Coordinates of C-alpha atoms and ligand atoms in Angstrom, one line a residue:
X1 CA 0.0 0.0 0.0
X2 CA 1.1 3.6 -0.6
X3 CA 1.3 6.7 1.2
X4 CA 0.1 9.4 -1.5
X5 CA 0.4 12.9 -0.1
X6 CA -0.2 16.1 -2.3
X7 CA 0.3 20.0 -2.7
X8 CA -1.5 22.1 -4.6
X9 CA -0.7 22.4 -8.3
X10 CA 0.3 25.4 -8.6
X11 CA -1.0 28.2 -10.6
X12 CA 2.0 29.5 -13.3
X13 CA 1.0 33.0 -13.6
X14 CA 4.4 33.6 -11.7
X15 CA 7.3 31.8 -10.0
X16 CA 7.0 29.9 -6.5
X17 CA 6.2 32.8 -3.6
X18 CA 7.2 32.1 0.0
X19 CA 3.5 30.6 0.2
X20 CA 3.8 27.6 -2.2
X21 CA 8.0 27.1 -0.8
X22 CA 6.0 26.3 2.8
X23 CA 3.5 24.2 1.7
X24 CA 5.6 22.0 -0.4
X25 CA 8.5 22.3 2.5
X26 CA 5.8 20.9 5.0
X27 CA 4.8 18.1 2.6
X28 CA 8.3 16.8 2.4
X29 CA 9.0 16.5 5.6
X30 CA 6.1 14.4 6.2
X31 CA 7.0 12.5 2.9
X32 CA 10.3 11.5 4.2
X33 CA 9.3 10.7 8.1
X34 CA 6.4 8.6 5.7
X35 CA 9.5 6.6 4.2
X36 CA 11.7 6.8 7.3
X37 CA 8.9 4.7 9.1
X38 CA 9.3 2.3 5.6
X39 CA 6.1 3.7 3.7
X40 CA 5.6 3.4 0.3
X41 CA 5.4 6.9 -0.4
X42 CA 4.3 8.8 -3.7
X43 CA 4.7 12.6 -2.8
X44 CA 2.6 14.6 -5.6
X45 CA 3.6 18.3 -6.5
X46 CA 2.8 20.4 -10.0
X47 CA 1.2 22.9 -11.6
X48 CA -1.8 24.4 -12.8
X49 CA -1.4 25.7 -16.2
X50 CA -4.8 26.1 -17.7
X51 CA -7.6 29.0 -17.6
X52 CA -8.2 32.4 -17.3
X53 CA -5.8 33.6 -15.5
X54 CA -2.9 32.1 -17.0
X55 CA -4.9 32.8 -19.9
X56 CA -4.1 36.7 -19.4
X57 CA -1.1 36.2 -17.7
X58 CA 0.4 35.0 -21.2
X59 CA -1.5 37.4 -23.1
X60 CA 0.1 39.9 -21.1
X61 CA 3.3 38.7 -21.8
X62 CA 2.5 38.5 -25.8
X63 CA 2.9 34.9 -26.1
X64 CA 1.7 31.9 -26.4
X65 CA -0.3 30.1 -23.3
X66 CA 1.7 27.3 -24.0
X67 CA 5.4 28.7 -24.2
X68 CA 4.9 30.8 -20.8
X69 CA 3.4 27.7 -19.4
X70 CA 6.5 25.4 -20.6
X71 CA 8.8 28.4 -19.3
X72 CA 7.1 28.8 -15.8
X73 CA 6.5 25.3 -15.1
X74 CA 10.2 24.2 -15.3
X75 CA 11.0 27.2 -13.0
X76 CA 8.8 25.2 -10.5
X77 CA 10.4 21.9 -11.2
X78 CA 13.8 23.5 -10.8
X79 CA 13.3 25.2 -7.8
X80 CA 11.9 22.1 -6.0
X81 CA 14.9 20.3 -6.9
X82 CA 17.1 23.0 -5.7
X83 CA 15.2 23.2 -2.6
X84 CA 15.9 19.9 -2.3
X85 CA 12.3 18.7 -2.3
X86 CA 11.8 14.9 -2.6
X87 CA 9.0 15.1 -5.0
X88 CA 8.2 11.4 -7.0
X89 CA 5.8 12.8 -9.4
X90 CA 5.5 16.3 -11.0
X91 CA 2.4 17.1 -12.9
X92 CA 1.8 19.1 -15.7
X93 CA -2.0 19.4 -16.5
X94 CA -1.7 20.9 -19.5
X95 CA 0.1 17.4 -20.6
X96 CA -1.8 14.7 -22.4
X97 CA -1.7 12.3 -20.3
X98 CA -3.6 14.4 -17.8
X99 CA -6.3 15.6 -20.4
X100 CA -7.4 11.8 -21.3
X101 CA -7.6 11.2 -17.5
X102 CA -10.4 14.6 -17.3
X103 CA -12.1 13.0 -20.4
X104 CA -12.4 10.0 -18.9
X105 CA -13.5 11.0 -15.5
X106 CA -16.1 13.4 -17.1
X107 CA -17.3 10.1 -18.8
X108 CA -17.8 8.5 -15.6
X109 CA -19.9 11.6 -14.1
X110 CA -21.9 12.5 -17.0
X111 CA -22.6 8.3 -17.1
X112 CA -23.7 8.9 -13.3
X113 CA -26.5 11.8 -14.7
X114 CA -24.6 14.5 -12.4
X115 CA -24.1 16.3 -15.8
X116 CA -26.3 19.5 -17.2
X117 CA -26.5 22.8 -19.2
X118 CA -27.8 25.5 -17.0
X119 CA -27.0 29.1 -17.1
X120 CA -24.3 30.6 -14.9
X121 CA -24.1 34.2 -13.3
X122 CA -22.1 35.8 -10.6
X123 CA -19.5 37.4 -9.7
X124 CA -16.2 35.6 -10.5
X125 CA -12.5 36.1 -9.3
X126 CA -9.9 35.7 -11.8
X127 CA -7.1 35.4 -9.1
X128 CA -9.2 32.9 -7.5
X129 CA -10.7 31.3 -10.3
X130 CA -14.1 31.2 -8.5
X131 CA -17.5 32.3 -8.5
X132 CA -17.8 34.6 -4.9
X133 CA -21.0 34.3 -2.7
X134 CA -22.7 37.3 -4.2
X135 CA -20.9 40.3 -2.1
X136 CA -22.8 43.2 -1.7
X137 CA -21.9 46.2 -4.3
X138 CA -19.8 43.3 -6.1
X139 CA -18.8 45.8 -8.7
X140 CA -16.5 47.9 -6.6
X141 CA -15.7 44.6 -4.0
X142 CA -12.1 43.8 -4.3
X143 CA -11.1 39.9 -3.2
X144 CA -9.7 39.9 -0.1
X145 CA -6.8 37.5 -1.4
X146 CA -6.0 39.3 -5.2
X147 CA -6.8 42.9 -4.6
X148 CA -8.8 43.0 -7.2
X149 CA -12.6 43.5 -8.9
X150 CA -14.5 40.6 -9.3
X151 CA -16.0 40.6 -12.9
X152 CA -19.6 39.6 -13.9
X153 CA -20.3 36.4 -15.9
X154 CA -23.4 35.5 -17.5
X155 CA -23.0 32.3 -20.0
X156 CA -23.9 28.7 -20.6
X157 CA -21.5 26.3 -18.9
X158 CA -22.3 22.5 -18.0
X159 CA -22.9 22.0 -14.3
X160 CA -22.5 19.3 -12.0
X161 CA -24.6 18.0 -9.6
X162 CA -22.9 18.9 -6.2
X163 CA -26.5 19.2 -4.6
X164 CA -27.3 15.5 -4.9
X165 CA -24.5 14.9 -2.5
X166 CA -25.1 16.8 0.5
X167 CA -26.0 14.0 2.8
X168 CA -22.6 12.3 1.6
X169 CA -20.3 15.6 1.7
X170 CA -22.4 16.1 5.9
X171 CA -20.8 13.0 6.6
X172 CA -17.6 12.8 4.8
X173 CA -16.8 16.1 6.5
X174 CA -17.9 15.8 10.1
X175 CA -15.4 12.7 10.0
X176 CA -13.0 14.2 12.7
X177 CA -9.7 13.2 11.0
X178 CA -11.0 14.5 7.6
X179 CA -11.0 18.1 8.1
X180 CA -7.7 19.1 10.3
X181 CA -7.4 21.7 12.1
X182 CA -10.4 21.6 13.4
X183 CA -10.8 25.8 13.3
X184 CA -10.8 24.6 9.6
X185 CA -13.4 22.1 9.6
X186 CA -15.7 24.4 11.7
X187 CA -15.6 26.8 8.3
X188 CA -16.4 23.9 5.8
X189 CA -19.2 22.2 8.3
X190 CA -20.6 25.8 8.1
X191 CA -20.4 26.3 4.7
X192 CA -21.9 22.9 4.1
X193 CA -25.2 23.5 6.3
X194 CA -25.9 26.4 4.5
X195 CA -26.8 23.9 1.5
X196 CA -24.8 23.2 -1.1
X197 CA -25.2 24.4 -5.0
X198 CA -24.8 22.4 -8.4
X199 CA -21.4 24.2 -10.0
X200 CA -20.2 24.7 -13.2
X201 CA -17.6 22.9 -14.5
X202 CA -17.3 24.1 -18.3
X203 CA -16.4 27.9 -19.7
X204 CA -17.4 29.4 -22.8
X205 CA -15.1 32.1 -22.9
X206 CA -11.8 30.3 -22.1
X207 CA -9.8 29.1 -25.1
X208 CA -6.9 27.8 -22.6
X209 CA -8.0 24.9 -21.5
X210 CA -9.2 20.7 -21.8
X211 CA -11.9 20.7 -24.3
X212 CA -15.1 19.4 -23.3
X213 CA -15.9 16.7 -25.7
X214 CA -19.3 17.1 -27.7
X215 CA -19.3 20.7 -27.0
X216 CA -17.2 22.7 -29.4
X217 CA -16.8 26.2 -27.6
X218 CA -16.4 24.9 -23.8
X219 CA -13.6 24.3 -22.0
X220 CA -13.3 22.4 -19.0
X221 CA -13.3 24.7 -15.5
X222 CA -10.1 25.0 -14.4
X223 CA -10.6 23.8 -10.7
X224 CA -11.9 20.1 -12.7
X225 CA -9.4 19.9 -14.5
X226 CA -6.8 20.6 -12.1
X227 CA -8.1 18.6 -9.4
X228 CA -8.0 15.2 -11.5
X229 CA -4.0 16.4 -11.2
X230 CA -3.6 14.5 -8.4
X231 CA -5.1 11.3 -10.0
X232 CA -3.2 12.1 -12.9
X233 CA 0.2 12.3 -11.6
X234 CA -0.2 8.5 -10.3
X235 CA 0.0 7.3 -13.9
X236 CA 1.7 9.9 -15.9
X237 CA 4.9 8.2 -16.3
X238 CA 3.1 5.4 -17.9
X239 CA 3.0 4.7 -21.2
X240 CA -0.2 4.2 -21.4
X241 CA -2.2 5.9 -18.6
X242 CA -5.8 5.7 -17.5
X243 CA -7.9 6.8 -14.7
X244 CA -7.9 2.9 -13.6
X245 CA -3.8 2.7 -13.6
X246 CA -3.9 5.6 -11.2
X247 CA -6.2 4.8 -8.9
X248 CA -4.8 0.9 -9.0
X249 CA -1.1 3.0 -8.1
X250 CA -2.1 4.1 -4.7
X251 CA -5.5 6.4 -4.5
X252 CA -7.0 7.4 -2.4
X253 CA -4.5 9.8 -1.3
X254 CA -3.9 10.1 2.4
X255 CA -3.4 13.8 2.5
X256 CA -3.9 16.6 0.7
X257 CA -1.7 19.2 2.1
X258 CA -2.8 23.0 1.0
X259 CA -3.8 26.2 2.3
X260 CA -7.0 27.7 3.7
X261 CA -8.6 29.8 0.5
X262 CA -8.7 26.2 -1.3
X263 CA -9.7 24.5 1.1
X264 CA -13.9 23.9 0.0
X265 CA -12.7 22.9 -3.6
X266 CA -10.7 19.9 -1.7
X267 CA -13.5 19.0 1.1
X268 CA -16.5 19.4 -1.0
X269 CA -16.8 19.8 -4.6
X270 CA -13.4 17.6 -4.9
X271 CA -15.3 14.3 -2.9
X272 CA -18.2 14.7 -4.1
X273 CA -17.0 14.9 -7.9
X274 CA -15.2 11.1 -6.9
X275 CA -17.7 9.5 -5.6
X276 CA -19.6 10.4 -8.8
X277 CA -17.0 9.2 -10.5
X278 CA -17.0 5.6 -8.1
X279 CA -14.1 6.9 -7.0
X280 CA -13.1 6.4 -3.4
X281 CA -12.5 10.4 -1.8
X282 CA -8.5 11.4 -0.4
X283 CA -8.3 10.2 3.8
X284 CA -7.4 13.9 4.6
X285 CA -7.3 17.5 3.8
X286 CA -4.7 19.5 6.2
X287 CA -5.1 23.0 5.6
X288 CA -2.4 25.2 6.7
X289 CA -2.7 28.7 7.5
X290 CA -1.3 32.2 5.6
X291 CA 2.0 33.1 5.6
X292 CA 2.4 37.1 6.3
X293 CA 5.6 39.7 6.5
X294 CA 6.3 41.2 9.5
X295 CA 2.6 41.4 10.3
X296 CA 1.0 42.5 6.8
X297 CA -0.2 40.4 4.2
X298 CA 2.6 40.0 1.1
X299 CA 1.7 41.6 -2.0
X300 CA 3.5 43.0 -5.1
X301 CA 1.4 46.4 -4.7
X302 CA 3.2 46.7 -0.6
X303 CA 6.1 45.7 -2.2
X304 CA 7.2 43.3 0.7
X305 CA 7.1 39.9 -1.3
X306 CA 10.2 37.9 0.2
X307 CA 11.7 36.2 -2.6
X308 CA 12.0 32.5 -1.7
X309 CA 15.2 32.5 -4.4
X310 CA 16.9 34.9 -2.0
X311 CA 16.5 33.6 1.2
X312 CA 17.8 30.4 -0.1
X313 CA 20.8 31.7 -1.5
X314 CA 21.4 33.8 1.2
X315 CA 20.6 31.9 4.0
X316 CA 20.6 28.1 2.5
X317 CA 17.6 25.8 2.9
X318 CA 17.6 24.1 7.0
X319 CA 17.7 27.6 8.4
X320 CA 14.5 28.4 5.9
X321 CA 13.2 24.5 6.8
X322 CA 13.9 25.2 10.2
X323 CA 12.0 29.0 10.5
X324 CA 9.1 27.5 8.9
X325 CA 9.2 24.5 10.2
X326 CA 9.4 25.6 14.3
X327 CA 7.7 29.0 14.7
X328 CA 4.5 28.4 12.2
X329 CA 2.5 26.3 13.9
X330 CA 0.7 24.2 11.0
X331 CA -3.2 25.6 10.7
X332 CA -2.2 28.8 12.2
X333 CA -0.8 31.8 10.1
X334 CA 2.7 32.6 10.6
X335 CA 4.5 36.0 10.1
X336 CA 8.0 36.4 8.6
X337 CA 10.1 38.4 11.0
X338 CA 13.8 39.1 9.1
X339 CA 15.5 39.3 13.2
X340 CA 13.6 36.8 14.8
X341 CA 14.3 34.1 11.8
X342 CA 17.9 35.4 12.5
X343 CA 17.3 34.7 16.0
X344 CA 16.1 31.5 15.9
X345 CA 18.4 30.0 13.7
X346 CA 21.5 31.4 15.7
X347 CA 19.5 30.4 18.9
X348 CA 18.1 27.1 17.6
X349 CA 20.9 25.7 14.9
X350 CA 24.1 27.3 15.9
X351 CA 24.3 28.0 19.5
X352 CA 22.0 25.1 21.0
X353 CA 22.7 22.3 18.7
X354 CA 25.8 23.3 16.5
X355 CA 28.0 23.9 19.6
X356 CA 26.8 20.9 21.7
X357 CA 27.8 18.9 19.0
X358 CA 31.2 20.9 18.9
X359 CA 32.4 21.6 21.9
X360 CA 31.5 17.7 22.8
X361 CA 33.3 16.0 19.6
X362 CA 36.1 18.5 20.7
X363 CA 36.8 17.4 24.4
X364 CA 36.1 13.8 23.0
X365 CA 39.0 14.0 20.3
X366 CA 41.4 15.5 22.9
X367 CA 40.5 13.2 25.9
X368 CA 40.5 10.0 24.2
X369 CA 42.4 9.6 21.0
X370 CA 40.0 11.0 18.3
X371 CA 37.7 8.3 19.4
X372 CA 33.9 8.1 21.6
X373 CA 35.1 6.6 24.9
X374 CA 34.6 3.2 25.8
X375 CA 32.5 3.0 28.7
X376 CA 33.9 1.4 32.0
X377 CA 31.3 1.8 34.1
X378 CA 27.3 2.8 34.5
X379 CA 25.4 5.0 36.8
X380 CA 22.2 3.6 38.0
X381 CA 19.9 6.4 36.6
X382 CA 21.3 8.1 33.5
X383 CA 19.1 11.1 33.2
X384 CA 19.7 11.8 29.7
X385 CA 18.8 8.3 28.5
X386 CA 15.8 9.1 30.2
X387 CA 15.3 12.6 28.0
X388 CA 16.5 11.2 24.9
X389 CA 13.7 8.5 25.1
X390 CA 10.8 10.9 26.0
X391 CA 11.8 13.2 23.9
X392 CA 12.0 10.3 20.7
X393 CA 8.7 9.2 22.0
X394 CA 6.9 12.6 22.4
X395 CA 8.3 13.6 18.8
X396 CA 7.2 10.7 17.1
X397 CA 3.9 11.0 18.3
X398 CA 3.9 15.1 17.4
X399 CA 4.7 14.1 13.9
X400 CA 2.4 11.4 13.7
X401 CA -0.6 13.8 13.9
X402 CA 1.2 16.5 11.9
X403 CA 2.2 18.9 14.7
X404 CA 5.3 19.6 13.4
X405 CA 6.3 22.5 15.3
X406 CA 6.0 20.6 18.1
X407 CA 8.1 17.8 17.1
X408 CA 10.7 19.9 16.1
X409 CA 10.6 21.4 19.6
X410 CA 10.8 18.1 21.1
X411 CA 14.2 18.3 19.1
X412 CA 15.1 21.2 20.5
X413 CA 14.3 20.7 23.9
X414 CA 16.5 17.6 24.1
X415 CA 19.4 19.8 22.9
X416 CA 18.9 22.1 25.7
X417 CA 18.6 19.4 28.1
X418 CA 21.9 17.9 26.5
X419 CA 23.5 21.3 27.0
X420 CA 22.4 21.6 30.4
X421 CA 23.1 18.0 31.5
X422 CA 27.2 19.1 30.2
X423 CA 27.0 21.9 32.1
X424 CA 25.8 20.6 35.2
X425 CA 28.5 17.9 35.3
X426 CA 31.3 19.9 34.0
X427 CA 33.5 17.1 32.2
X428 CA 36.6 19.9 32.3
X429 CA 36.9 20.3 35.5
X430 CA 36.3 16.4 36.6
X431 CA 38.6 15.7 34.2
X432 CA 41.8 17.0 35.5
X433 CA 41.1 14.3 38.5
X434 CA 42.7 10.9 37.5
X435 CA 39.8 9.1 39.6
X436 CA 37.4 10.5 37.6
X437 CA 37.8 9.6 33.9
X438 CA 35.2 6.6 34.0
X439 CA 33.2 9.0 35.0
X440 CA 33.9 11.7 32.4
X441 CA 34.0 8.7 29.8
X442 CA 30.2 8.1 31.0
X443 CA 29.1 11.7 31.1
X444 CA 30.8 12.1 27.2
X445 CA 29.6 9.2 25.7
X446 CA 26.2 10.3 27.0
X447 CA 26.4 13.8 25.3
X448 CA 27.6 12.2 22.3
X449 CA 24.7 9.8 22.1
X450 CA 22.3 12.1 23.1
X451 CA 23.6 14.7 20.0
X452 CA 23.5 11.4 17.8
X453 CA 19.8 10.8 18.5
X454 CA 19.5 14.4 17.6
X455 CA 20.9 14.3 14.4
X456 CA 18.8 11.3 13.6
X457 CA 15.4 13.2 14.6
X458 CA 16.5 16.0 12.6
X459 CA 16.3 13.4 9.2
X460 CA 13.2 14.3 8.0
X461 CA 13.0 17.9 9.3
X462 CA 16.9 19.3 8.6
X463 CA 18.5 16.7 5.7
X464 CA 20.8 18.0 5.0
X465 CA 22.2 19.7 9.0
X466 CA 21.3 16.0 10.1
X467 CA 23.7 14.4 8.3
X468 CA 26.7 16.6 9.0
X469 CA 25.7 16.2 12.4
X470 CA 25.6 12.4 12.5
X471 CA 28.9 11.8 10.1
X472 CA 30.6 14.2 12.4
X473 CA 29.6 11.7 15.1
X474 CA 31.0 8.8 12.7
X475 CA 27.7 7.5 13.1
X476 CA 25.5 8.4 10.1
X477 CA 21.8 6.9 9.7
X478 CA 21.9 3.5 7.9
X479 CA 19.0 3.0 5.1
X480 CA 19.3 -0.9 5.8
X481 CA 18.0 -0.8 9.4
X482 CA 14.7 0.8 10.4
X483 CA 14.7 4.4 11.7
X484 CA 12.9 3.9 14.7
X485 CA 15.1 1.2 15.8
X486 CA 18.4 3.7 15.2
X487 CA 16.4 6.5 17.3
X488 CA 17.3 3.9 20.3
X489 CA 19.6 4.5 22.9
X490 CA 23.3 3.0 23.4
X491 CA 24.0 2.7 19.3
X492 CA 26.7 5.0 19.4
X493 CA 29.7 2.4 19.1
X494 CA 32.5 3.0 21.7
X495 CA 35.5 3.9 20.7
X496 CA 34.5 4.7 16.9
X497 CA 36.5 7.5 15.7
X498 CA 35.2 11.2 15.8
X499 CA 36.4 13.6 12.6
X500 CA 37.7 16.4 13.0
X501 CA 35.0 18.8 14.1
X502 CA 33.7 21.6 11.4
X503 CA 30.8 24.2 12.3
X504 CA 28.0 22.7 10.7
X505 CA 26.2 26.1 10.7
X506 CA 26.7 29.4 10.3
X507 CA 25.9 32.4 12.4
X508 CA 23.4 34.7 11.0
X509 CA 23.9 38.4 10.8
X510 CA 20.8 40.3 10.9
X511 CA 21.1 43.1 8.7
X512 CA 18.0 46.3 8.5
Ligands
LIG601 N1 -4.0 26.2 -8.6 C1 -4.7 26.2 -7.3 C2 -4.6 24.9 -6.6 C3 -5.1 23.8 -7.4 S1 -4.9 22.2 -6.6 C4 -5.6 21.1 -7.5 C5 -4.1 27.3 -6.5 N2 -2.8 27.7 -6.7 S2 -2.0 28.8 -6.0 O1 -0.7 28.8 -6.6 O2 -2.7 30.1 -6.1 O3 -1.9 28.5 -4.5 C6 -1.3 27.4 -4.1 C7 -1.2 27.4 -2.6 O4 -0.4 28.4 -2.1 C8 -2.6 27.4 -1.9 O5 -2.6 26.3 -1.0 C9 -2.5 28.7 -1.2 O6 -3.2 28.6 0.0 C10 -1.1 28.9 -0.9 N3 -0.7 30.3 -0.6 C11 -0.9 31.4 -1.4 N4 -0.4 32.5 -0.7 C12 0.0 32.1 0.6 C13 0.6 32.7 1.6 N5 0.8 34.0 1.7 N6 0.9 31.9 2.7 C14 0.8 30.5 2.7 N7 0.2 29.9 1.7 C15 -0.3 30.7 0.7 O7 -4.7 27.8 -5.5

């Protein structure tokens, strides 16, 4: 069985934003804690290249829909890569592969009578790509999310059925481990009880886009077409792909990672579309909060978009990981503060666990021959033994239910405790008394361990800080034994050389 996990395909009107470098951060961390516990795991990224407002965007530009699409699209596929991201499948809807899939699928719904011509009017936003609940003075009402005027439709589009499923989409969504965070599910169980209307799912006026079969001017909505991405991606490797190959590859997916202003395309219209289709619907939808900069909302017009290319080549990507990671609690918005990320990292990464695994590797290469100490003797109660194991216990179980600030706390904290445990024993001095050196050897060996363990928590969160930390230990995670089992205490071998120790981070400067 697979793990499938998703996030959004993303629109290619412009290059990643600090938004979609968070979500897709987020969803590879869980994708490799998935594989680190031995899952099967299929992590799902892309884009979204049809409809109107790519439409414009490349009629802006003067070209074609196609070549800005093909240009944007391998920015995103580069800039995971360079980010380090551990996709398995990128999808492109405007491929092929993905429009037999949508043709297919409409087959299945239109076979199931959810299918009709009706009329459709509202008031629509572009940026969105959505119809909005009929805001008072609509003309003049700018979307809270683009800034800008919604416009007025009035055409003949196919709809679908969404009303027929009610009673399903009541169920599916007051399914507590559907819907998390809960603040989230509250909105969609409201949204829900207010009764849910059929929605269209073809355009008239849209030339950039998955033709509707039997009817010549429409095009299929954008949100349809993108949303069989995910079924897509499964299979689009394949020489042959089909809606069945996909879902035979691993759907339903587990989660669907994405943020808060998509979130009733992916808990309603999105279920109740598959089980149209006799489709089973994805096990969850975790919707994460909005990311803002120092306390206002980004925007090109306020001029404070952070560049997600900057940070990363100024900063590199675990202090990034690690900013995003720790303060943002997942759910919750999260501000961008330029000093504090420059104080956590320097707090967090270089002072807590960079120099506890320095200053330890550092006494242990001068005390005892480049080596971890062999261990001569054993206290009763070994304190850190007893924090390492809480602390593996507590973070597995903060990951588990996606609380990943928390888990990387639970990181954290056992640094400071590590730190703290050093300091309270003071090694250096005990050291200069011949009596004590099983004793030092004990307390060392313990630190050592403890920083090992560390590094191996940090795997999923950190990749690339947890393996310097664990081959400066000599001791780097092995693929052939399971994770959980190397997260144990004692593995550290005695008397295994140390390297030579190198700062495995840098300090920050914070500059205004
Ligand atoms: N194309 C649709 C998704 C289709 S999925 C089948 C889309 N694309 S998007 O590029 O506009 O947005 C992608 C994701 O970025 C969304 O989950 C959205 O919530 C997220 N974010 C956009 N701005 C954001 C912030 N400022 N902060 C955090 N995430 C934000 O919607």
């Amino acid at each position: 069985m697979s793990f499938v996990l998703t996030t959004p395909l993303y629109y290619v009107n412009d290059k990643p934003h600090l938004g979609s470098v968070y979500t897709t951060i987020i969803c590879d961390c869980i994708a490799r804690f998935k594989r680190l516990l031995g899952e099967d795991v299929i992590f799902i990224t892309g884009v979204d290249e049809h409809g109107l407002k790519i439409q414009r965007t490349a009629q802006e530009k003067n070209i074609e829909a196609k070549t800005h699409c093909d240009e944007i699209s391998e920015i995103f596929n580069l800039n995971w890569k360079k980010w380090d991201i551990s996709f398995d499948k990128f999808i492109r809807t405007s491929s092929k592969n993905h429009e037999l899939i949508v043709n297919e699928f409409y087959e299945r719904v239109k076979a199931s009578g959810d299918i009709y011509m009706g009329v459709q009017k509202g008031w629509y936003c572009v940026g969105c790509e959505e119809f909005k609940d009929n805001p008072e003075n609509s003309s003049s009402y700018k979307c809270p999310i683009h800034q800008k005027n919604l416009e007025w439709k009035n055409e003949e589009n196919l709809f679908f059925r969404l009303s027929k499923y009610q009673k399903q989409i009541e169920k599916i969504i007051n399914e507590p481990s559907f819907i998390v965070p809960i603040e989230r599910r509250n909105e969609i169980v409201n949204f829900v009880s207010r009764g849910l209307k059929d929605f269209s799912i073809s355009r008239t006026n849209v030339s950039w886009g998955i033709p509707v079969p039997g009817y010549g001017n429409h095009t299929f909505y954008v949100w349809f077409d993108a949303l069989l991405g995910y079924i897509s991606a499964i299979s689009s490797n394949s020489p042959d792909p089909s809606l069945e190959k996909s879902i035979n590859g691993g759907w339903p997916a587990d989660i669907h990672l994405i943020g808060k202003d998509i979130l009733r395309f992916h808990a309603v219209y999105w279920p109740a579309m598959l089980i149209s289709a006799g489709i089973k619907v994805p096990k969850k939808v975790l919707g994460h909060g909005f990311l803002t900069r120092e306390g206002q909302k980004m925007g090109k017009s306020l001029g404070n978009v952070l560049d997600p290319d900057q940070l990363l080549s100024k900063y590199g990507n675990d202090p990034v990981r690690w900013y995003l990671i720790k303060d943002i609690s997942l759910g919750n918005d999260g501000d961008f503060q330029d000093k504090r990320f420059v104080d956590i990292i320097n707090n967090d990464l270089a002072n807590t666990i960079g120099n506890l695994l320095n200053r330890t590797s550092s006494m242990s290469r001068k005390w005892f021959d480049n080596k971890v100490p062999i261990i001569e003797k054993k206290s009763n109660t070994n304190k850190l033994e007893n924090f390492a194991n809480i602390a593996v216990k507590n973070y597995l179980q903060k990951f588990d239910i996606y609380k990943l600030d928390l888990a990387a706390n639970e990181v954290l904290n056992l640094a400071i405790n590590t730190n703290l445990y050093l300091n309270d024993n003071q090694p250096w001095l005990l050291i200069k008394e011949k009596d004590n050196l099983p004793l030092v050897k004990e307390i060392i060996y313990n630190v050592l361990e403890s920083t090992r363990i560390i590094g191996l928590l940090l795997l999923p969160l950190l990749p690339e800080l947890s393996s310097k930390i664990n081959e400066q230990l000599g001791s780097i995670y092995k693929k052939e034994i399971p994770w959980k089992k190397q997260l144990s205490w004692g593995l550290l071998i005695n008397n295994s050389s140390l390297p030579k120790p190198s700062p495995i981070i840098n300090k920050l400067e914070y500059e205004q």
